[in-house]
Coordinates of C-alpha atoms in Angstrom, one line a residue:
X356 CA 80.2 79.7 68.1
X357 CA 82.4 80.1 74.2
X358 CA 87.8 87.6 84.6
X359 CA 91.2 89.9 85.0
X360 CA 92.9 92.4 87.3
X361 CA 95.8 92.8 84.6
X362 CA 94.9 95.5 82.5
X363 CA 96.3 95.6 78.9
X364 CA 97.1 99.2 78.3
X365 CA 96.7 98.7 73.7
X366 CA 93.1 97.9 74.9
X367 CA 91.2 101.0 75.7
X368 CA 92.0 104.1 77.5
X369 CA 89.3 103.8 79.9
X370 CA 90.6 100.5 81.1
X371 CA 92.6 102.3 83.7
X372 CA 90.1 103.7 85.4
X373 CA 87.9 100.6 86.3
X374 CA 90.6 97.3 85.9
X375 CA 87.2 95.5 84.1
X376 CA 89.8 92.8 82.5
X377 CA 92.4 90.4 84.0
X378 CA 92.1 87.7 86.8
X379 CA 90.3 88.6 89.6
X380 CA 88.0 87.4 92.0
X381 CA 85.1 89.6 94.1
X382 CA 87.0 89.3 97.0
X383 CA 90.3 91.1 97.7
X384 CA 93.1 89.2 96.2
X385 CA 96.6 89.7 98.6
X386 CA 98.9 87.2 96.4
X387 CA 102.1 89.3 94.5
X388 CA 101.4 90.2 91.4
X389 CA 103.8 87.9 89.2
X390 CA 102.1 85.0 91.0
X391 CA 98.3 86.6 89.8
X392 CA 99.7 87.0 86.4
X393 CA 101.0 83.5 86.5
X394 CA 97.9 82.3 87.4
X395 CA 96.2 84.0 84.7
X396 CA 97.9 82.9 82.1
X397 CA 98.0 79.2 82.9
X398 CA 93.8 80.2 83.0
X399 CA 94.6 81.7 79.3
X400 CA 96.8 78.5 78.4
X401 CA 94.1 76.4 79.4
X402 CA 91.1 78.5 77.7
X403 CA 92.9 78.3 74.4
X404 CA 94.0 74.6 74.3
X405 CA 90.2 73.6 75.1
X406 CA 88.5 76.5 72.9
X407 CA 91.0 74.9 69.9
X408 CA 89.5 71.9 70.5
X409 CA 86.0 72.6 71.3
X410 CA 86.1 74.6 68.0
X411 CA 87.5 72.1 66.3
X412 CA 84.9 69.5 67.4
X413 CA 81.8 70.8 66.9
X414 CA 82.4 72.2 63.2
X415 CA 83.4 68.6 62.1
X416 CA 80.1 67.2 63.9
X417 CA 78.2 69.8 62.6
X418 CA 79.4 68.9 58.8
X419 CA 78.9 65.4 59.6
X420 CA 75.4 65.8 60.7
X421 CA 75.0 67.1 57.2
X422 CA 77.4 64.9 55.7
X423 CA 75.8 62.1 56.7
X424 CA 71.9 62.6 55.9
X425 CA 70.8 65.9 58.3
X426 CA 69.1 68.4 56.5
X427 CA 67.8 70.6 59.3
X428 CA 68.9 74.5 59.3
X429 CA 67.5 74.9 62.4
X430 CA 68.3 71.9 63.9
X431 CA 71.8 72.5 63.1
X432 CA 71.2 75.7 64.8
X433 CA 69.7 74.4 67.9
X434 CA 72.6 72.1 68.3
X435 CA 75.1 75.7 68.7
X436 CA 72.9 77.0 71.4
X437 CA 71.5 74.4 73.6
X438 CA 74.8 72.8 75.1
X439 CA 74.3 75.5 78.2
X440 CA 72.7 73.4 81.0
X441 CA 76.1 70.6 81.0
X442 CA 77.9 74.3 82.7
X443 CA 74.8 74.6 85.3
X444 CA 76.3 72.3 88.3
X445 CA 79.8 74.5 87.6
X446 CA 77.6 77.5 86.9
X447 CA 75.5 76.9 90.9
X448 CA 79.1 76.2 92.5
X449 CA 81.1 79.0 91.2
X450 CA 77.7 81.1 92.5
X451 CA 78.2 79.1 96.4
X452 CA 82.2 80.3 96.5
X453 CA 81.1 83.9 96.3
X454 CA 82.1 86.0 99.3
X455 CA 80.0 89.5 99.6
X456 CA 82.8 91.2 101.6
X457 CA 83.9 93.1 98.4
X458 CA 80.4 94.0 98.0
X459 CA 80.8 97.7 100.0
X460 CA 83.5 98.7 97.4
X461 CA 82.1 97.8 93.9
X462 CA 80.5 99.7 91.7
X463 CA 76.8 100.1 92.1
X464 CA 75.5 97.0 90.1
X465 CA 73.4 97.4 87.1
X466 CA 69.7 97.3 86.9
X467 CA 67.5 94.9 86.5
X468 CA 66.2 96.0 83.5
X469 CA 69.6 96.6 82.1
X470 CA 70.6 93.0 82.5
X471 CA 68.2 91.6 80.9
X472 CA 68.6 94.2 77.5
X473 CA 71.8 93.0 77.5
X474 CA 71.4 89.4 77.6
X475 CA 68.6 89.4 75.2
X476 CA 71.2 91.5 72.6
X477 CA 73.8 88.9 73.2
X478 CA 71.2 86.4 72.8
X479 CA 70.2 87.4 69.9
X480 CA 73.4 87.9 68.1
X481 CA 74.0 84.7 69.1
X482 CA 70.8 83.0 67.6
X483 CA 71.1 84.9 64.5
X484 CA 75.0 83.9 64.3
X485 CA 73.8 80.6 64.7
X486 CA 71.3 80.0 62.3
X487 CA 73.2 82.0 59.5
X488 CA 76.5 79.3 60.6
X489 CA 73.9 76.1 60.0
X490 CA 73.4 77.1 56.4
X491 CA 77.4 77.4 56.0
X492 CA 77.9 74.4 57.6
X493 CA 75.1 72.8 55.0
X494 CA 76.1 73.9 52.0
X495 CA 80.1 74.7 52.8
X496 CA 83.3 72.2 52.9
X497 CA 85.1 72.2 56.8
X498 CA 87.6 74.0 55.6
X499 CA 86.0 76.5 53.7
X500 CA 83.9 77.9 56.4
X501 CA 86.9 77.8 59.1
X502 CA 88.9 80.2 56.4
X503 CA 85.7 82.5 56.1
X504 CA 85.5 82.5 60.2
X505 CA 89.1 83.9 60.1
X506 CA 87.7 86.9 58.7
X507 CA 86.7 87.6 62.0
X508 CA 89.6 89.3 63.5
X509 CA 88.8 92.3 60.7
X510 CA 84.9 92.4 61.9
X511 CA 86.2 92.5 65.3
X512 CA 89.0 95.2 64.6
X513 CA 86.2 97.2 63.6
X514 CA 83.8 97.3 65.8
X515 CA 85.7 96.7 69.1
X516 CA 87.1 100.9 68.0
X517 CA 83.6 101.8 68.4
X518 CA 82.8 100.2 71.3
X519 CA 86.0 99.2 73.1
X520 CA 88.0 102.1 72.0
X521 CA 91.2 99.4 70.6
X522 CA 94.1 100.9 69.4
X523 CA 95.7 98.8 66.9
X524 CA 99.5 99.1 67.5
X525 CA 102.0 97.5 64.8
X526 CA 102.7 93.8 66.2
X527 CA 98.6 93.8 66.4
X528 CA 98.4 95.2 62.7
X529 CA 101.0 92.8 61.6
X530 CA 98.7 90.0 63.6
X531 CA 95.6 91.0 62.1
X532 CA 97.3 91.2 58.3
X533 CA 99.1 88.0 58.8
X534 CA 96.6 85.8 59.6
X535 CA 94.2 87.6 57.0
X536 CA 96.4 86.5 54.3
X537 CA 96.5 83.2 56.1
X538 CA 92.5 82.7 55.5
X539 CA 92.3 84.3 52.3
X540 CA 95.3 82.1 50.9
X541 CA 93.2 79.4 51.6
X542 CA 90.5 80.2 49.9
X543 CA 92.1 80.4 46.8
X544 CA 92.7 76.9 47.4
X545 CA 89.1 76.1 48.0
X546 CA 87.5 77.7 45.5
X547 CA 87.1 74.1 43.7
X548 CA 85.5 72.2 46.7
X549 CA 82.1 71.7 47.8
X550 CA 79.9 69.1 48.9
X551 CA 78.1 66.5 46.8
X552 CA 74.9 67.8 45.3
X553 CA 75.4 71.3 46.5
X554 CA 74.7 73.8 43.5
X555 CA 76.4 77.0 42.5
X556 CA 73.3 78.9 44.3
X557 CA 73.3 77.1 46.9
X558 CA 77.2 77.7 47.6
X559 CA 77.2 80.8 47.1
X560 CA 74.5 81.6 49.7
X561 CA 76.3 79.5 52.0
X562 CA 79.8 81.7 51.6
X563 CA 77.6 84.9 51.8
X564 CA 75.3 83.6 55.0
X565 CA 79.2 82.7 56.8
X566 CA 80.4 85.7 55.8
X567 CA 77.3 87.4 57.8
X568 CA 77.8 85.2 60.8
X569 CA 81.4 85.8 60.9
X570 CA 80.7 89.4 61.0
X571 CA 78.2 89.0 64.0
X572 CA 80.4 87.1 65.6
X573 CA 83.0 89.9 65.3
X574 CA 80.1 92.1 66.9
X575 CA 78.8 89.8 69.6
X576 CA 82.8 89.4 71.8
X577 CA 83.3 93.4 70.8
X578 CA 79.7 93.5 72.6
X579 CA 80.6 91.3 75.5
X580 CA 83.9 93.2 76.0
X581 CA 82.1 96.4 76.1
X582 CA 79.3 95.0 78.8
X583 CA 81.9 93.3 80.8
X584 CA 84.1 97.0 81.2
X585 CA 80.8 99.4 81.2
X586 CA 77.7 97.5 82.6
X587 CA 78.8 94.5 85.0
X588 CA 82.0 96.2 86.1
X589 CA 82.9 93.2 88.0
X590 CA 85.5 90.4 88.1
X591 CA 84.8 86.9 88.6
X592 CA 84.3 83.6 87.5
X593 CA 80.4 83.8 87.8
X594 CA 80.1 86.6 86.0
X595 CA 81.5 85.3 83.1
X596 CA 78.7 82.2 83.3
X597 CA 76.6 85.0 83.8
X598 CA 76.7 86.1 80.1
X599 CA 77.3 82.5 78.8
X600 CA 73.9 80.9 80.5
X601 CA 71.4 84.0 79.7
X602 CA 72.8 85.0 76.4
X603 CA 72.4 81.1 75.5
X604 CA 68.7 80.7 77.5
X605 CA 67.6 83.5 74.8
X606 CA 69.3 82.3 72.3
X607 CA 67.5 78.9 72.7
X608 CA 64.5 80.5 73.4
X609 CA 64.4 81.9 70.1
X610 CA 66.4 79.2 68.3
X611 CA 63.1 77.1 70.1
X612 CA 60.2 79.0 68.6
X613 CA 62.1 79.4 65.0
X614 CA 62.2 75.4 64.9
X615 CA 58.6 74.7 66.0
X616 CA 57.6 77.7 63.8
X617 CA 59.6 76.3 60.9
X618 CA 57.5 72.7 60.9
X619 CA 60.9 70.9 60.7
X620 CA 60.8 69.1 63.5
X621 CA 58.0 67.2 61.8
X622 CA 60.3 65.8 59.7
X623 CA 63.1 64.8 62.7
X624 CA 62.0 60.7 62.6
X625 CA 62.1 60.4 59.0
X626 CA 65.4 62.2 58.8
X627 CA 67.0 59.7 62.2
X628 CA 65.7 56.6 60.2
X629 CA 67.7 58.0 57.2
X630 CA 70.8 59.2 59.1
X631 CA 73.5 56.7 57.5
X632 CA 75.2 56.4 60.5
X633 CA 71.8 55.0 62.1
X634 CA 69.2 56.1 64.9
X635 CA 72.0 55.9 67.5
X636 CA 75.0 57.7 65.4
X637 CA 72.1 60.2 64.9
X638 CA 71.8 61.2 68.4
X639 CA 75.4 61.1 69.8
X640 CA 76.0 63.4 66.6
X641 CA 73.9 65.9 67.9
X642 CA 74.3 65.5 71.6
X643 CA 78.1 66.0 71.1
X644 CA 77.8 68.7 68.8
X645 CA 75.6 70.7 71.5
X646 CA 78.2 69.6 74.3
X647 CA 81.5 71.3 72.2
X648 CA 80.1 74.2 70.8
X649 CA 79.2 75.0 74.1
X650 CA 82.8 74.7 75.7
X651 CA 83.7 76.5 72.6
X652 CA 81.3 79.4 73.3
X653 CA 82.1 79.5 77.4
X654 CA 86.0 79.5 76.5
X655 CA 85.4 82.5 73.7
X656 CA 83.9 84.3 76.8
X657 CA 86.1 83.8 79.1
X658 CA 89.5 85.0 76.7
X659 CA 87.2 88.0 75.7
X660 CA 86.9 88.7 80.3
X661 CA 90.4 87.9 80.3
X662 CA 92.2 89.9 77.8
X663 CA 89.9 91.3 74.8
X664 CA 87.9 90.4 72.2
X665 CA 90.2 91.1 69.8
X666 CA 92.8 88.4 71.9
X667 CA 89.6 85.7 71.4
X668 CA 89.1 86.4 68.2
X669 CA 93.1 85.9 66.8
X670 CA 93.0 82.7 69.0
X671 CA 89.9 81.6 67.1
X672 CA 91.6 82.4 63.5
X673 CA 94.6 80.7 64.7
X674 CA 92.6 77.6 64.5
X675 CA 91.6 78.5 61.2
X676 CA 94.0 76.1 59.7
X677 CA 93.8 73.6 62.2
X678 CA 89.8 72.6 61.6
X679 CA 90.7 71.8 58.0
X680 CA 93.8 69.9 58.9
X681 CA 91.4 67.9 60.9
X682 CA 88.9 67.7 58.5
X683 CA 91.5 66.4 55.8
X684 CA 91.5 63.5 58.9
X685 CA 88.0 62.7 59.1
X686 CA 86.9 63.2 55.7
X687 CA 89.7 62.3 54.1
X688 CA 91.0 66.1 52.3
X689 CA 94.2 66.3 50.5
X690 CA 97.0 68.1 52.7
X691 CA 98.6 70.8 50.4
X692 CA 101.1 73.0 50.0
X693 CA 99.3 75.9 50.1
X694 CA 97.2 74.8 53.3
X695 CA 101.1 74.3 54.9
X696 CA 101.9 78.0 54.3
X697 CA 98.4 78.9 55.4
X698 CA 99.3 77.1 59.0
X699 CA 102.8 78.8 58.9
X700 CA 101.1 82.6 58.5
X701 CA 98.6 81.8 61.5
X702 CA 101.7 80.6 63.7
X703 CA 103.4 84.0 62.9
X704 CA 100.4 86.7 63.2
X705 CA 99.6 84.6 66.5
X706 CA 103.1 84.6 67.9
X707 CA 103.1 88.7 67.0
X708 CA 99.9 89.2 69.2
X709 CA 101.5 87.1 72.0
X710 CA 104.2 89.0 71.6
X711 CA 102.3 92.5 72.1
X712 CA 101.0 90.8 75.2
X713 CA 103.6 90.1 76.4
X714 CA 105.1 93.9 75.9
X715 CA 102.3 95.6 77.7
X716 CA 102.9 92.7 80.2
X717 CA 106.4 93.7 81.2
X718 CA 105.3 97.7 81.2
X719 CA 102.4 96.4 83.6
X720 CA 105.4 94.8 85.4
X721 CA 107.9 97.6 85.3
X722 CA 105.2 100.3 87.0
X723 CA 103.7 98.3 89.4
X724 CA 107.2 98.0 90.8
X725 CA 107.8 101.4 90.7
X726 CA 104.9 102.1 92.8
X727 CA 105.8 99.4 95.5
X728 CA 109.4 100.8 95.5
X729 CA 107.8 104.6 96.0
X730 CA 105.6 103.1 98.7
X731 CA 102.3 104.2 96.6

């Protein structure tokens, strides 16, 4: 699997010219700028707390679906993509508070035709991020895929220079190393683990499919980044559900037609029966799942609006550690040393990307009172 005025000047050059990240509203916003950035960061606090444990949350219902008798790739898909119409009542009144008197000063808004290539990309990467997650999630330990998923931050890296122009400066480097080392040290540990039943093949596929997804996923926030500076150029709430409710409608279009196409869902009341947690346990699994992944995806979304891609994706491999801790909870995983050191290298390369925001902060700071003490 989930907005700004503040403009973070490691992100991209262009940034400058059109503010497209940072808290901000589509009307006119008079309040002093340390109470904005206040605001914004209680917004950030907030994303992060509920993203860790919407993130959290649906990959240990997702594993239990499996765990516990689902054999469905595509249901387990369906499941990532679906969640979207619980955000629709938020999604209708965050559409009512919109006041058009910033309307003669924005940017021309994009085409019709535009929008809908974009959400239809999104959507896309989105289905096929899904889809290539569900066999991870089949064939992979919790943990396992969570450490692969922190790969992400290098994907990202990557492709937000293309598209985003991001300039990696040393506390974002040691960020990016750190909580590398963090994923890959455990996987050295969990080289050894693997579901029941689940053959060398069959794991194998699973690392190499979550090693795909975790690259698209890397693509799809550099993507939204770049669409939120250079096709929307607007900042609001709403157009943050914007992306979230088309880029999921595809997704579940196509998620949709896979399924039916697939013939699984022939096989849906025989697997329920089955389900060892019974007919009920069945459904709350997969209700559940569908509800966090999609406050997982929404929060994603809204970090990538309201600093980077790059900030959403070192949030998400900061949890890297965490799902497993959890899953040593539900399913009972030993706790070791090496997953300790694991969570101590995540804390650091996260604290040294907070700490970069933090720098660019105070030079946001430091010039915006300059130009209120020049009268600019």
């Amino acid at each position: 699997m989930a907005e700004a005025l503040h403009i973070q000047p490691h992100i991209t050059e262009s940034k400058a010219a059109n503010s497209s990240t940072g808290p901000a509203t589509e009307t006119s916003d008079f309040r002093p700028h340390h109470q904005r950035n206040i605001t914004k960061w209680l917004r950030i606090a907030l994303y992060t707390i509920v993203g860790f444990s919407g993130s959290a949350s649906a990959s240990l219902l997702t594993r239990l679906y499996y765990e516990k008798g689902g054999t469905s790739k595509w249901v387990g898909t369906l499941v990532q993509v679906v969640g979207f119409p619980i955000l629709l009542p938020y999604y209708f009144f965050s559409r009512r508070k919109v006041v058009d008197t910033a309307a003669a000063v924005e940017a021309t808004p994009p085409s019709l035709l535009s929008l809908v290539c974009v959400y239809v990309y999104l959507g896309l990467l989105v289905a096929g991020n899904a889809y290539l997650f569900s066999v991870g999630f089949e064939y992979l330990p919790v943990s396992t895929l969570s450490l692969i998923s922190g790969s992400q931050l290098a994907f990202n890296a990557f492709f937000s220079y293309f598209l985003n122009s991001q300039k990696l400066t040393p506390f974002i480097i040691n960020s990016l190393f750190l909580l590398t080392i963090s994923s890959v040290t455990l996987v050295a540990n969990s080289d050894t683990e693997r579901p029941p039943g689940v053959s060398d093949g069959k794991y194998v596929l699973g690392a190499v499919c979550s090693l795909i997804a975790t690259a698209m996923s890397g693509l799809s926030l550099a993507s939204q980044q770049m669409v939120f500076r250079k096709v929307l150029k607007r900042q609001s709430v709403k157009v943050v559900m914007d992306v979230v409710i088309y880029q999921s409608l595809v997704a579940s279009i196509v998620t949709s037609i896979g399924f039916l196409a697939s013939g699984e869902w022939k096989g849906l009341k025989r697997e329920m029966e089955g389900y060892a947690l019974g007919k009920s346990s069945y459904v709350n699994t997969l209700v559940w799942t569908a509800v966090t992944w999609q406050v997982c995806i929404f929060c994603g979304v809204a970090l990538v609006f309201e600093l980077s891609a790059l900030f959403a994706n070192v949030i998400g491999a900061f949890g890297v550690p965490i799902t497993p801790i959890a899953a040593m909870i539900v399913f009972h995983d030993k706790l070791t040393g090496i997953k300790g050191i694991s969570m101590v290298l995540a804390l650091w390369g996260f604290l040294s990307y907070v700490y970069q925001q933090y720098l660019d902060d105070r030079t946001l700071n430091g010039e915006t009172e300059k130009q209120c003490s020049l009268g600019v």
